[in-house]
Coordinates of C-alpha atoms and ligand atoms in Angstrom, one line a residue:
M1405 CA 0.0 0.0 0.0
P1406 CA 1.5 3.4 -0.9
M1407 CA 2.3 5.5 2.1
F1408 CA 2.3 9.3 1.6
V1409 CA 4.4 10.0 4.6
K1410 CA 6.8 7.5 6.0
P1411 CA 6.0 6.4 9.6
H1412 CA 8.6 7.3 12.2
G1413 CA 11.5 4.8 12.0
G1414 CA 10.4 3.7 8.5
M1415 CA 7.7 1.2 9.3
L1416 CA 4.2 1.3 10.8
K1417 CA 4.3 -1.2 13.6
Q1418 CA 1.3 -3.5 13.8
L1419 CA 1.6 -5.4 17.1
I1420 CA -1.7 -7.2 17.2
V1421 CA -1.0 -10.8 16.2
P1422 CA -3.2 -12.7 13.8
E1423 CA -6.3 -14.4 15.3
K1424 CA -4.9 -17.9 15.4
E1425 CA -1.8 -16.8 17.3
A1426 CA -3.9 -14.6 19.6
S1427 CA -6.0 -17.6 20.6
I1428 CA -2.8 -19.6 21.4
I1429 CA -1.4 -16.7 23.4
K1430 CA -4.7 -16.5 25.3
T1431 CA -4.5 -20.1 26.3
E1432 CA -0.8 -19.9 27.3
S1433 CA -1.4 -16.7 29.2
K1434 CA -3.4 -18.5 31.8
N1435 CA -0.1 -19.6 33.3
Y1436 CA 1.4 -16.1 33.2
I1437 CA 1.3 -13.6 36.0
S1438 CA -1.1 -10.8 35.3
W1439 CA -0.8 -7.0 35.6
D1440 CA -4.0 -4.9 35.5
L1441 CA -3.2 -1.9 33.4
T1442 CA -3.9 1.5 34.8
E1443 CA -6.0 4.0 32.9
R1444 CA -2.9 5.8 31.6
Q1445 CA -1.1 2.5 30.7
L1446 CA -4.2 1.4 28.7
L1447 CA -4.0 4.6 26.7
D1448 CA -0.2 4.1 26.1
I1449 CA -0.6 0.4 25.1
E1450 CA -3.3 1.2 22.6
L1451 CA -1.0 3.6 20.8
I1452 CA 1.9 1.2 21.0
L1453 CA -0.1 -1.7 19.6
N1454 CA -1.8 0.2 16.8
G1455 CA 1.4 1.7 15.6
A1456 CA 0.8 5.3 16.6
M1457 CA 4.0 5.1 18.6
S1458 CA 6.1 3.4 15.9
P1459 CA 8.9 2.4 16.0
L1460 CA 8.2 1.3 19.6
E1461 CA 7.5 -2.4 19.9
G1462 CA 6.7 -2.4 23.6
F1463 CA 7.3 -0.5 26.8
M1464 CA 10.8 0.9 26.9
N1465 CA 13.7 -1.1 28.2
K1466 CA 16.3 0.5 30.5
A1467 CA 18.8 1.4 27.7
D1468 CA 16.1 3.2 25.6
Y1469 CA 14.7 4.9 28.7
E1470 CA 18.1 6.3 29.7
S1471 CA 19.0 7.3 26.2
V1472 CA 15.7 9.1 25.7
L1473 CA 16.1 11.0 29.0
K1474 CA 19.7 12.0 28.1
D1475 CA 19.6 12.6 24.3
M1476 CA 15.9 12.3 23.2
R1477 CA 16.9 9.2 21.2
L1478 CA 16.3 5.5 21.4
S1479 CA 19.4 3.5 21.9
D1480 CA 19.6 2.8 18.2
G1481 CA 19.8 6.5 17.5
T1482 CA 16.2 7.1 16.4
F1483 CA 14.9 10.5 17.5
W1484 CA 12.3 9.9 20.3
P1485 CA 11.6 12.5 23.0
M1486 CA 9.3 10.8 25.5
P1487 CA 9.9 7.9 27.9
I1488 CA 7.1 5.4 27.5
T1489 CA 7.3 3.0 30.4
L1490 CA 5.3 0.5 32.3
D1491 CA 5.3 1.3 36.0
V1492 CA 4.5 -1.5 38.5
T1493 CA 4.5 -1.9 42.2
E1494 CA 7.6 -3.2 44.0
E1495 CA 5.5 -6.2 45.2
F1496 CA 4.6 -7.1 41.6
S1497 CA 8.2 -6.6 40.4
K1498 CA 9.5 -9.2 42.9
K1499 CA 7.3 -11.8 41.3
I1500 CA 8.8 -11.5 37.8
K1501 CA 12.3 -11.6 36.3
P1502 CA 13.7 -10.9 32.8
S1503 CA 12.5 -13.2 30.0
D1504 CA 9.3 -14.0 32.0
K1505 CA 6.0 -13.3 30.2
V1506 CA 3.4 -11.1 31.8
A1507 CA -0.2 -10.9 30.8
L1508 CA -1.3 -7.3 30.6
R1509 CA -5.1 -7.0 31.2
D1510 CA -7.7 -4.2 31.2
H1511 CA -10.0 -3.4 34.2
E1512 CA -12.3 -6.3 33.4
G1513 CA -9.5 -8.8 33.1
V1514 CA -9.5 -8.9 29.3
L1515 CA -6.1 -9.9 27.9
I1516 CA -4.7 -7.0 25.9
A1517 CA -1.2 -8.1 25.3
V1518 CA 1.7 -10.3 26.6
M1519 CA 5.0 -8.6 27.4
E1520 CA 8.2 -10.5 27.5
V1521 CA 10.1 -8.8 30.2
R1522 CA 13.5 -7.5 29.3
D1523 CA 14.4 -5.2 32.2
L1524 CA 13.2 -4.3 35.6
W1525 CA 14.6 -1.3 37.3
M1526 CA 13.9 1.4 39.8
P1527 CA 14.0 4.8 38.0
D1528 CA 15.3 8.0 39.5
K1529 CA 12.1 9.9 39.2
A1530 CA 13.7 13.2 40.1
K1531 CA 16.1 12.8 37.2
E1532 CA 13.3 11.8 34.9
A1533 CA 11.2 14.9 36.0
E1534 CA 14.2 17.2 35.4
A1535 CA 14.8 15.7 31.9
V1536 CA 11.1 15.6 30.8
Y1537 CA 9.7 18.6 32.6
G1538 CA 12.7 20.7 33.4
S1539 CA 11.6 20.7 37.0
A1540 CA 11.0 18.3 39.9
D1541 CA 8.4 20.6 41.5
L1542 CA 5.5 18.5 42.7
K1543 CA 3.2 21.5 42.1
H1544 CA 3.6 20.8 38.3
Q1545 CA 0.7 18.4 37.4
G1546 CA 2.9 16.2 35.2
V1547 CA 5.7 15.9 37.8
N1548 CA 3.0 15.1 40.4
L1549 CA 1.6 12.3 38.2
L1550 CA 5.1 11.0 37.6
F1551 CA 5.9 10.8 41.3
N1552 CA 2.6 9.2 42.0
S1553 CA 3.2 6.4 39.5
H1554 CA 4.5 3.0 40.7
P1555 CA 8.2 2.8 41.7
V1556 CA 9.5 0.1 39.4
Y1557 CA 9.6 0.1 35.6
A1558 CA 9.2 -3.1 33.6
G1559 CA 10.4 -2.9 29.9
G1560 CA 9.8 -5.5 27.2
V1561 CA 8.4 -6.3 23.8
L1562 CA 4.7 -6.7 23.3
K1563 CA 2.5 -9.2 21.4
G1564 CA -0.9 -7.7 21.1
V1565 CA -4.1 -9.8 21.5
E1566 CA -6.7 -7.0 21.1
L1567 CA -6.9 -3.3 21.3
P1568 CA -8.5 -1.8 24.5
K1569 CA -12.2 -1.6 24.0
H1570 CA -14.1 1.7 23.8
Y1571 CA -17.8 2.1 24.0
D1572 CA -18.0 5.8 23.1
F1573 CA -17.6 7.6 19.8
N1574 CA -16.4 4.5 18.0
E1575 CA -17.1 6.0 14.6
L1576 CA -14.6 8.8 15.4
R1577 CA -11.8 6.5 16.6
N1578 CA -9.2 5.3 14.0
T1579 CA -6.0 3.4 14.0
P1580 CA -3.1 5.0 12.0
L1581 CA -3.6 2.4 9.3
E1582 CA -7.3 3.3 9.1
L1583 CA -6.6 7.0 8.9
R1584 CA -3.9 6.5 6.3
E1585 CA -6.4 4.4 4.2
R1586 CA -9.0 7.1 4.6
F1587 CA -6.6 9.8 3.4
K1588 CA -5.6 7.7 0.5
K1589 CA -9.3 7.2 -0.5
L1590 CA -9.9 10.9 -0.3
G1591 CA -6.8 11.7 -2.3
W1592 CA -5.3 13.7 0.6
S1593 CA -1.5 13.8 0.6
R1594 CA -0.7 17.0 2.4
I1595 CA -2.4 16.8 5.8
M1596 CA -2.0 19.1 8.7
G1597 CA -2.7 17.6 12.1
F1598 CA -4.1 19.7 15.0
H1599 CA -3.8 18.6 18.6
T1600 CA -6.0 20.0 21.2
L1601 CA -7.3 19.3 24.7
D1602 CA -9.8 22.1 24.7
T1603 CA -13.1 23.0 23.3
M1604 CA -12.6 24.7 19.9
H1605 CA -14.2 28.1 19.3
R1606 CA -14.1 30.3 16.3
A1607 CA -10.5 31.5 17.0
E1608 CA -9.2 28.0 16.9
Q1609 CA -11.2 27.3 13.8
A1610 CA -9.8 30.3 12.1
L1611 CA -6.3 29.4 13.1
T1612 CA -6.5 25.8 11.9
F1613 CA -8.2 26.7 8.7
K1614 CA -5.8 29.5 7.8
S1615 CA -2.7 27.4 8.7
A1616 CA -4.0 24.5 6.5
Q1617 CA -4.9 26.9 3.7
T1618 CA -1.4 28.6 3.8
A1619 CA 0.3 25.2 3.6
E1620 CA -2.2 24.0 0.9
A1621 CA -3.0 21.0 3.1
N1622 CA -6.1 19.3 4.3
L1623 CA -6.8 19.4 8.0
L1624 CA -7.1 16.7 10.6
L1625 CA -8.6 17.8 13.9
H1626 CA -7.1 15.2 16.2
P1627 CA -8.1 16.1 19.8
A1628 CA -6.7 14.0 22.6
V1629 CA -9.3 12.2 24.6
G1630 CA -8.2 10.2 27.7
V1631 CA -6.4 11.2 30.7
T1632 CA -5.8 14.8 29.9
R1633 CA -5.5 17.2 32.8
P1634 CA -6.8 16.4 36.3
G1635 CA -10.3 17.6 36.5
D1636 CA -10.9 17.4 32.8
N1637 CA -13.1 14.3 33.0
D1638 CA -15.7 15.4 30.6
Y1639 CA -14.4 14.9 27.1
F1640 CA -17.9 13.8 26.0
S1641 CA -19.1 17.4 25.8
R1642 CA -15.8 18.4 24.1
V1643 CA -16.3 15.8 21.4
R1644 CA -19.9 16.8 20.8
C1645 CA -18.6 20.4 20.3
Y1646 CA -16.0 19.1 17.8
E1647 CA -18.8 17.4 15.9
H1648 CA -20.6 20.7 15.6
I1649 CA -17.5 22.8 14.7
I1650 CA -16.4 20.4 11.9
R1651 CA -19.6 21.2 10.0
H1652 CA -18.4 24.8 9.8
Y1653 CA -15.3 24.0 7.7
P1654 CA -15.6 24.0 4.0
E1655 CA -16.7 20.6 2.7
Q1656 CA -13.9 18.0 1.9
T1657 CA -11.3 20.0 3.6
T1658 CA -11.3 18.7 7.2
A1659 CA -11.6 15.4 9.1
L1660 CA -12.1 14.7 12.7
S1661 CA -10.7 11.8 14.6
L1662 CA -10.1 11.1 18.4
L1663 CA -6.7 10.2 19.8
P1664 CA -6.7 8.1 23.0
L1665 CA -3.7 9.9 24.4
A1666 CA -2.4 10.0 28.0
S1667 CA -1.1 13.6 27.9
R1668 CA 2.1 14.2 29.9
M1669 CA 1.8 18.0 30.2
S1670 CA 5.5 18.3 29.5
G1671 CA 5.9 21.2 27.1
P1672 CA 8.5 21.0 24.4
R1673 CA 9.2 17.2 24.6
E1674 CA 5.4 16.6 24.4
V1675 CA 5.1 18.7 21.3
L1676 CA 7.7 16.7 19.5
W1677 CA 6.2 13.4 20.7
N1678 CA 2.7 14.6 19.5
A1679 CA 4.2 15.5 16.1
I1680 CA 5.7 12.0 15.7
I1681 CA 2.4 10.4 16.6
R1682 CA 0.6 12.5 14.0
K1683 CA 3.2 11.6 11.4
N1684 CA 2.4 7.9 12.2
Y1685 CA -1.3 8.7 11.5
G1686 CA -0.3 10.1 8.1
C1687 CA 0.1 13.8 8.7
T1688 CA 2.7 15.8 6.8
H1689 CA 2.3 19.0 8.9
F1690 CA 1.6 19.6 12.6
I1691 CA 0.5 22.8 14.3
A1692 CA 2.5 23.4 17.4
G1693 CA 2.1 25.8 20.2
S1694 CA 5.8 26.1 21.2
E1695 CA 8.8 26.9 19.1
I1696 CA 10.7 23.9 17.8
S1697 CA 14.3 24.3 17.0
A1698 CA 15.3 23.6 13.4
K1699 CA 17.6 20.8 14.4
Y1700 CA 14.6 18.6 15.5
Q1701 CA 12.5 19.8 12.6
D1702 CA 14.7 17.9 10.1
E1703 CA 14.7 14.7 12.1
L1704 CA 11.0 14.7 12.8
G1705 CA 10.0 14.2 9.2
I1706 CA 6.9 16.2 9.7
Q1707 CA 6.7 19.9 9.2
I1708 CA 6.0 21.9 12.3
I1709 CA 3.7 24.9 11.7
P1710 CA 3.9 27.6 14.4
F1711 CA 0.6 28.3 16.2
D1712 CA -0.3 31.8 15.0
E1713 CA -2.8 33.1 17.6
M1714 CA -5.9 34.7 16.2
A1715 CA -7.8 37.7 17.6
Y1716 CA -11.2 39.0 16.6
V1717 CA -11.2 42.5 15.1
S1718 CA -14.7 43.8 15.2
E1719 CA -14.1 46.6 12.7
R1720 CA -13.2 44.0 10.1
A1721 CA -15.7 41.4 11.5
Q1722 CA -13.1 38.7 11.2
Y1723 CA -10.3 36.8 13.0
V1724 CA -6.9 38.1 12.2
P1725 CA -3.5 36.6 13.1
I1726 CA -2.1 38.7 15.9
S1727 CA 1.1 39.0 13.9
E1728 CA -0.9 40.8 11.2
L1729 CA -2.8 43.3 13.3
R1730 CA -2.8 46.9 12.1
H1731 CA -1.6 49.6 14.3
G1732 CA -4.3 50.8 16.7
E1733 CA -6.7 48.0 15.8
I1734 CA -9.0 47.0 18.7
V1735 CA -9.3 43.3 19.3
L1736 CA -12.0 41.4 21.2
R1737 CA -11.1 38.5 23.4
I1738 CA -12.9 36.2 25.9
T1739 CA -10.6 34.1 28.1
E1740 CA -11.4 30.5 29.2
D1741 CA -12.1 31.7 32.7
E1742 CA -14.5 34.3 31.4
V1743 CA -16.4 31.7 29.4
K1744 CA -16.7 29.6 32.6
R1745 CA -18.0 32.7 34.5
R1746 CA -20.6 33.4 31.8
L1747 CA -21.7 29.8 31.7
D1748 CA -21.9 29.8 35.5
E1749 CA -24.0 33.0 35.6
G1750 CA -26.0 32.2 32.5
L1751 CA -24.7 35.3 30.7
E1752 CA -24.4 35.8 27.0
I1753 CA -21.5 34.3 25.0
P1754 CA -21.4 36.2 21.7
E1755 CA -21.5 34.5 18.3
W1756 CA -18.3 36.1 17.1
F1757 CA -16.6 34.0 19.8
S1758 CA -18.2 30.6 19.3
H1759 CA -20.8 28.9 17.1
K1760 CA -24.3 28.8 18.5
E1761 CA -24.5 25.0 18.6
V1762 CA -21.1 24.9 20.5
I1763 CA -22.5 27.3 23.1
T1764 CA -25.7 25.4 23.4
E1765 CA -23.7 22.2 24.0
L1766 CA -21.6 23.9 26.6
R1767 CA -24.7 25.2 28.4
K1768 CA -26.1 21.7 28.6
T1769 CA -22.9 20.4 30.3
Y1770 CA -22.2 23.5 32.4
P1771 CA -25.6 24.8 33.4
P1772 CA -25.8 28.1 35.2
R1773 CA -25.4 28.0 38.9
H1774 CA -29.1 28.0 39.7
R1775 CA -29.3 24.7 37.9
Q1776 CA -26.1 23.1 39.2
G1777 CA -26.0 20.7 42.1
F1778 CA -24.5 21.8 45.5
T1779 CA -23.6 20.5 48.9
I1780 CA -24.3 22.2 52.2
F1781 CA -21.8 20.8 54.6
F1782 CA -22.6 21.6 58.3
T1783 CA -19.9 21.0 60.8
G1784 CA -19.9 21.6 64.6
L1785 CA -20.1 20.0 68.0
S1786 CA -22.7 17.6 69.1
G1787 CA -25.8 19.6 70.2
A1788 CA -24.7 22.7 68.3
G1789 CA -27.9 22.7 66.3
K1790 CA -26.7 21.2 63.0
S1791 CA -29.5 18.7 62.5
T1792 CA -32.2 21.2 63.5
V1793 CA -31.0 23.9 61.1
A1794 CA -30.3 21.3 58.4
N1795 CA -33.9 20.0 58.6
I1796 CA -35.4 23.5 58.4
L1797 CA -33.1 24.2 55.4
R1798 CA -34.2 20.9 53.8
I1799 CA -37.8 21.9 54.0
K1800 CA -37.2 25.4 52.7
L1801 CA -35.3 24.1 49.7
M1802 CA -37.9 21.5 49.0
E1803 CA -40.5 24.3 49.1
L1804 CA -38.5 26.2 46.5
G1805 CA -38.3 23.0 44.4
G1806 CA -36.4 22.4 41.2
R1807 CA -33.8 20.0 42.6
P1808 CA -34.0 16.8 44.7
V1809 CA -32.8 17.3 48.2
T1810 CA -30.9 14.5 50.1
M1811 CA -30.2 14.7 53.8
L1812 CA -27.0 13.1 55.1
D1813 CA -27.3 13.8 58.8
G1814 CA -24.7 12.4 61.2
D1815 CA -27.1 10.1 63.0
I1816 CA -28.8 8.8 59.8
V1817 CA -25.4 8.1 58.2
R1818 CA -24.2 6.2 61.2
K1819 CA -27.3 4.1 61.2
N1820 CA -27.0 3.2 57.5
L1821 CA -23.7 3.9 55.7
S1822 CA -21.3 3.7 58.6
S1823 CA -23.0 1.4 61.1
E1824 CA -19.8 -0.5 61.8
L1825 CA -17.7 2.6 62.6
G1826 CA -16.8 4.0 66.0
F1827 CA -15.3 7.4 66.9
S1828 CA -11.5 6.9 66.5
R1829 CA -9.9 9.5 64.2
E1830 CA -9.6 6.8 61.5
H1831 CA -13.2 5.8 61.8
R1832 CA -14.4 9.4 61.9
D1833 CA -12.4 10.2 58.7
L1834 CA -13.7 7.2 56.9
N1835 CA -17.3 8.3 57.9
I1836 CA -16.7 11.8 56.5
I1837 CA -15.1 10.5 53.3
R1838 CA -18.1 8.3 52.7
I1839 CA -20.5 11.2 53.3
G1840 CA -18.4 13.3 50.9
F1841 CA -18.5 10.6 48.3
V1842 CA -22.3 10.3 48.4
A1843 CA -22.6 14.1 48.4
S1844 CA -20.3 14.4 45.4
E1845 CA -22.4 12.0 43.4
I1846 CA -25.6 13.9 44.3
T1847 CA -23.9 17.2 43.4
K1848 CA -22.5 15.9 40.2
N1849 CA -26.0 14.9 39.1
G1850 CA -27.6 18.3 39.9
G1851 CA -29.1 17.5 43.3
I1852 CA -28.7 19.1 46.7
A1853 CA -26.9 17.3 49.4
I1854 CA -27.2 18.5 53.0
C1855 CA -24.6 16.9 55.3
A1856 CA -24.6 17.4 59.0
P1857 CA -21.9 15.4 60.7
I1858 CA -19.5 16.7 63.4
A1859 CA -16.6 16.3 61.0
P1860 CA -14.0 17.5 63.6
Y1861 CA -10.9 17.3 61.4
A1862 CA -10.0 20.2 59.0
S1863 CA -7.9 18.1 56.6
T1864 CA -10.8 15.6 56.1
R1865 CA -13.2 18.5 55.5
A1866 CA -10.7 19.9 53.0
K1867 CA -10.7 16.6 51.1
V1868 CA -14.4 16.6 50.8
R1869 CA -14.4 20.2 49.6
A1870 CA -11.8 19.4 47.0
L1871 CA -13.9 16.4 45.8
I1872 CA -17.1 18.3 45.4
E1873 CA -16.0 21.8 44.3
T1874 CA -15.1 20.6 40.8
L1875 CA -18.6 19.1 40.4
G1876 CA -20.8 21.9 41.7
G1877 CA -21.3 24.2 44.7
F1878 CA -19.9 23.6 48.2
L1879 CA -20.8 25.6 51.2
E1880 CA -19.3 24.9 54.5
V1881 CA -21.6 26.0 57.4
Y1882 CA -19.8 26.1 60.7
V1883 CA -22.4 25.8 63.5
S1884 CA -20.2 27.6 66.0
T1885 CA -22.4 27.3 69.1
P1886 CA -20.0 27.3 72.1
I1887 CA -19.5 24.0 74.0
D1888 CA -21.0 25.4 77.2
I1889 CA -24.3 26.0 75.4
C1890 CA -24.2 22.6 73.7
E1891 CA -23.5 21.0 77.1
E1892 CA -26.2 22.9 78.8
R1893 CA -28.7 21.7 76.1
D1894 CA -27.4 18.1 76.3
R1895 CA -30.5 16.8 74.5
K1896 CA -29.3 13.3 74.3
G1897 CA -27.5 13.2 77.7
L1898 CA -24.3 12.5 76.0
Y1899 CA -22.2 15.3 77.6
A1900 CA -23.2 14.1 81.1
K1901 CA -22.1 10.6 80.1
A1902 CA -18.9 11.9 78.6
R1903 CA -18.1 13.9 81.7
A1904 CA -18.7 10.8 83.8
G1905 CA -16.2 8.9 81.5
L1906 CA -19.0 6.6 80.3
I1907 CA -18.4 7.7 76.6
K1908 CA -14.8 7.8 75.5
E1909 CA -13.4 10.1 72.7
F1910 CA -16.3 12.5 73.0
T1911 CA -15.8 15.6 70.7
G1912 CA -15.1 18.7 72.7
I1913 CA -14.7 16.8 76.0
S1914 CA -12.1 14.1 75.4
D1915 CA -11.6 14.4 71.6
P1916 CA -10.5 17.4 69.5
Y1917 CA -12.6 19.6 67.3
E1918 CA -10.7 21.8 64.8
A1919 CA -12.9 24.8 64.0
P1920 CA -13.1 25.8 60.3
E1921 CA -10.9 28.8 59.5
N1922 CA -12.7 30.0 56.3
P1923 CA -16.3 28.6 56.3
E1924 CA -18.7 30.2 53.8
L1925 CA -20.9 30.8 56.9
A1926 CA -20.6 30.6 60.7
I1927 CA -23.7 30.4 62.8
N1928 CA -24.0 30.4 66.5
T1929 CA -27.4 29.0 67.4
G1930 CA -27.0 30.5 70.9
E1931 CA -27.6 33.9 69.2
C1932 CA -30.3 33.2 66.7
T1933 CA -33.3 30.9 66.2
P1934 CA -32.9 27.8 63.9
D1935 CA -35.3 29.5 61.5
E1936 CA -33.1 32.6 61.3
A1937 CA -30.1 30.4 60.8
A1938 CA -31.7 28.5 57.9
Q1939 CA -32.7 31.8 56.4
R1940 CA -29.1 33.1 56.5
I1941 CA -28.0 30.0 54.5
I1942 CA -30.8 30.6 51.9
L1943 CA -29.6 34.2 51.5
K1944 CA -26.0 33.0 51.1
L1945 CA -27.1 30.5 48.4
E1946 CA -29.0 33.2 46.6
K1947 CA -25.9 35.5 46.8
F1948 CA -23.7 32.8 45.2
G1949 CA -26.3 32.3 42.5
Y1950 CA -27.5 28.8 43.4
L1951 CA -31.1 30.0 43.8
K1952 CA -31.1 32.7 41.2
G1953 CA -34.4 33.4 39.6
R1954 CA -36.4 32.4 42.7
S1955 CA -38.4 35.3 44.2
S1956 CA -40.4 33.2 46.7
I1957 CA -37.8 33.2 49.4
Ligands
LIG176 S1 -18.1 12.3 63.1 O1 -17.1 12.7 64.1 O2 -18.4 13.4 62.2 O3 -17.8 11.1 62.5 O4 -19.4 12.1 64.0 P1 -20.9 11.9 63.5 O5 -21.0 10.9 62.4 O6 -21.5 13.2 63.1 O7 -21.6 11.4 64.7 C1 -21.9 12.2 65.8 C2 -23.1 11.7 66.5 O8 -22.8 10.5 67.2 C3 -23.1 10.6 68.6 N1 -21.9 10.2 69.4 C4 -20.8 10.9 69.5 N2 -20.4 12.1 69.0 C5 -19.1 12.5 69.3 N3 -18.2 11.8 69.9 C6 -18.5 10.6 70.4 N4 -17.6 9.9 71.1 C7 -19.9 10.1 70.2 N5 -20.5 9.0 70.5 C8 -21.7 9.0 70.0 C9 -23.7 12.0 68.8 O9 -25.0 11.8 69.0 C10 -23.4 12.7 67.5 O10 -24.7 13.3 67.1 P2 -24.9 14.9 67.0 O11 -26.1 15.0 66.1 O12 -23.7 15.6 66.4 O13 -25.2 15.3 68.4

């Protein structure tokens, strides 16, 4: 089959073995030790097996790994910027040795490939981080992921049995061979690849189209879907947006395909790696955000086209490359944060910025605050009034309607979710994490969760906040009623028992309570009625926009 652009290293690797051999491997593999591939490893292995990472034939051995870190080359001298390794636990590494065969399986136990182990070694992650990221700072997301990966690397050649299964957007997923065949059928020989992890708006459309036009090339929109950045879980909405935007390119000029890529977030090395992958898919050109030195350009075998940012000039009613702006011309811009704010507040996003269907799609996934889910997380001593206020709040929110309300009161949870737990720090933390998990699911699905545990530890509360904040609203309400008032009330007689030593580890008496430093609201029920307290929370919710449009409060 004629290939328009040579794959990296000269040959497109096809590591899935023929059916007969696969069935023999499957039988034999029953005696091999199994490794369950992580989400990231599943993405890597798919691209190794289908040839997107040609000339790799497996996970890197030690010599290739070290050579890549040092010189951006495999040990045979082929240019390759990114270490592609299989990280395993120390415990697992002790069960295998070089020349053993390991069965690599997906989450469900399906055999994806067998690896003949060549090397096992403990990498110096700080050295790897410096080489790949130019930093070993854990605040860098990529570095953080690296340090959180398993400590031992296992390298070896792969024999593929089947590619990892996907159940979403299958019509948009292609192997390099499939894309190359499609390009051939269409008569495309100059193809510009575009990599993105973001929703595309008109500026990106203008940029990609202009770049392709200038190079007289067809365009391949090749967004990465998979483990991208932490918090970016929803590629579904992004893909639906790509499906809309592609209809706005002139016919027969542009194709869309999804790349199952585990992004490394590593800057220059990543750009080079991404370019090589696109070359393997048949691209001749690649749009890159960062400058690539000419010395790599030659070796890459794919032409790197600099990313020429576009800005909207309202006087001309069009997007113009920033480099071509005329003196004094006023440009309009909307940043990603501003888009997020407008979606949150249900404000207008103008059509010069994005196509109507894309905005509609985004609004479905990111509804305005008054339609998002949220969690009200009460914390405070026993007897502080958490449950009383939480119950009034629940009734008021139900009266307002619009979202289902779920109550996760301390007592209810301890009867149902956490019936086996006591009051040690470990058990209390587990209890709160469980409550947080349930509340996060409710919030994610647009409901209201009201949690009312003591939740005495600040770090555990912070974990719950972090879990929920990316999915919807989170309001911490510190019921700050002082202990003497709680003890005086002693509704359940627990304080008396605690004082008498009949209850151990009692919060505020014989166990700590770490008061929140920055709650959204602090309420002392010694100074207001429960009804007033609930009203203050309603006002706060309204202020934050979660009850916007409701006038019946
Ligand atoms: S925690 O710390 O958040 O896990 O506690 P929580 O699940 O909210 O449970 C608190 C309720 O359990 C009763 N109880 C105790 N509380 C504190 N310390 C000890 N040792 C203890 N033993 C039993 C008490 O009734 C708490 O209910 P509230 O509604 O807070 O008064």
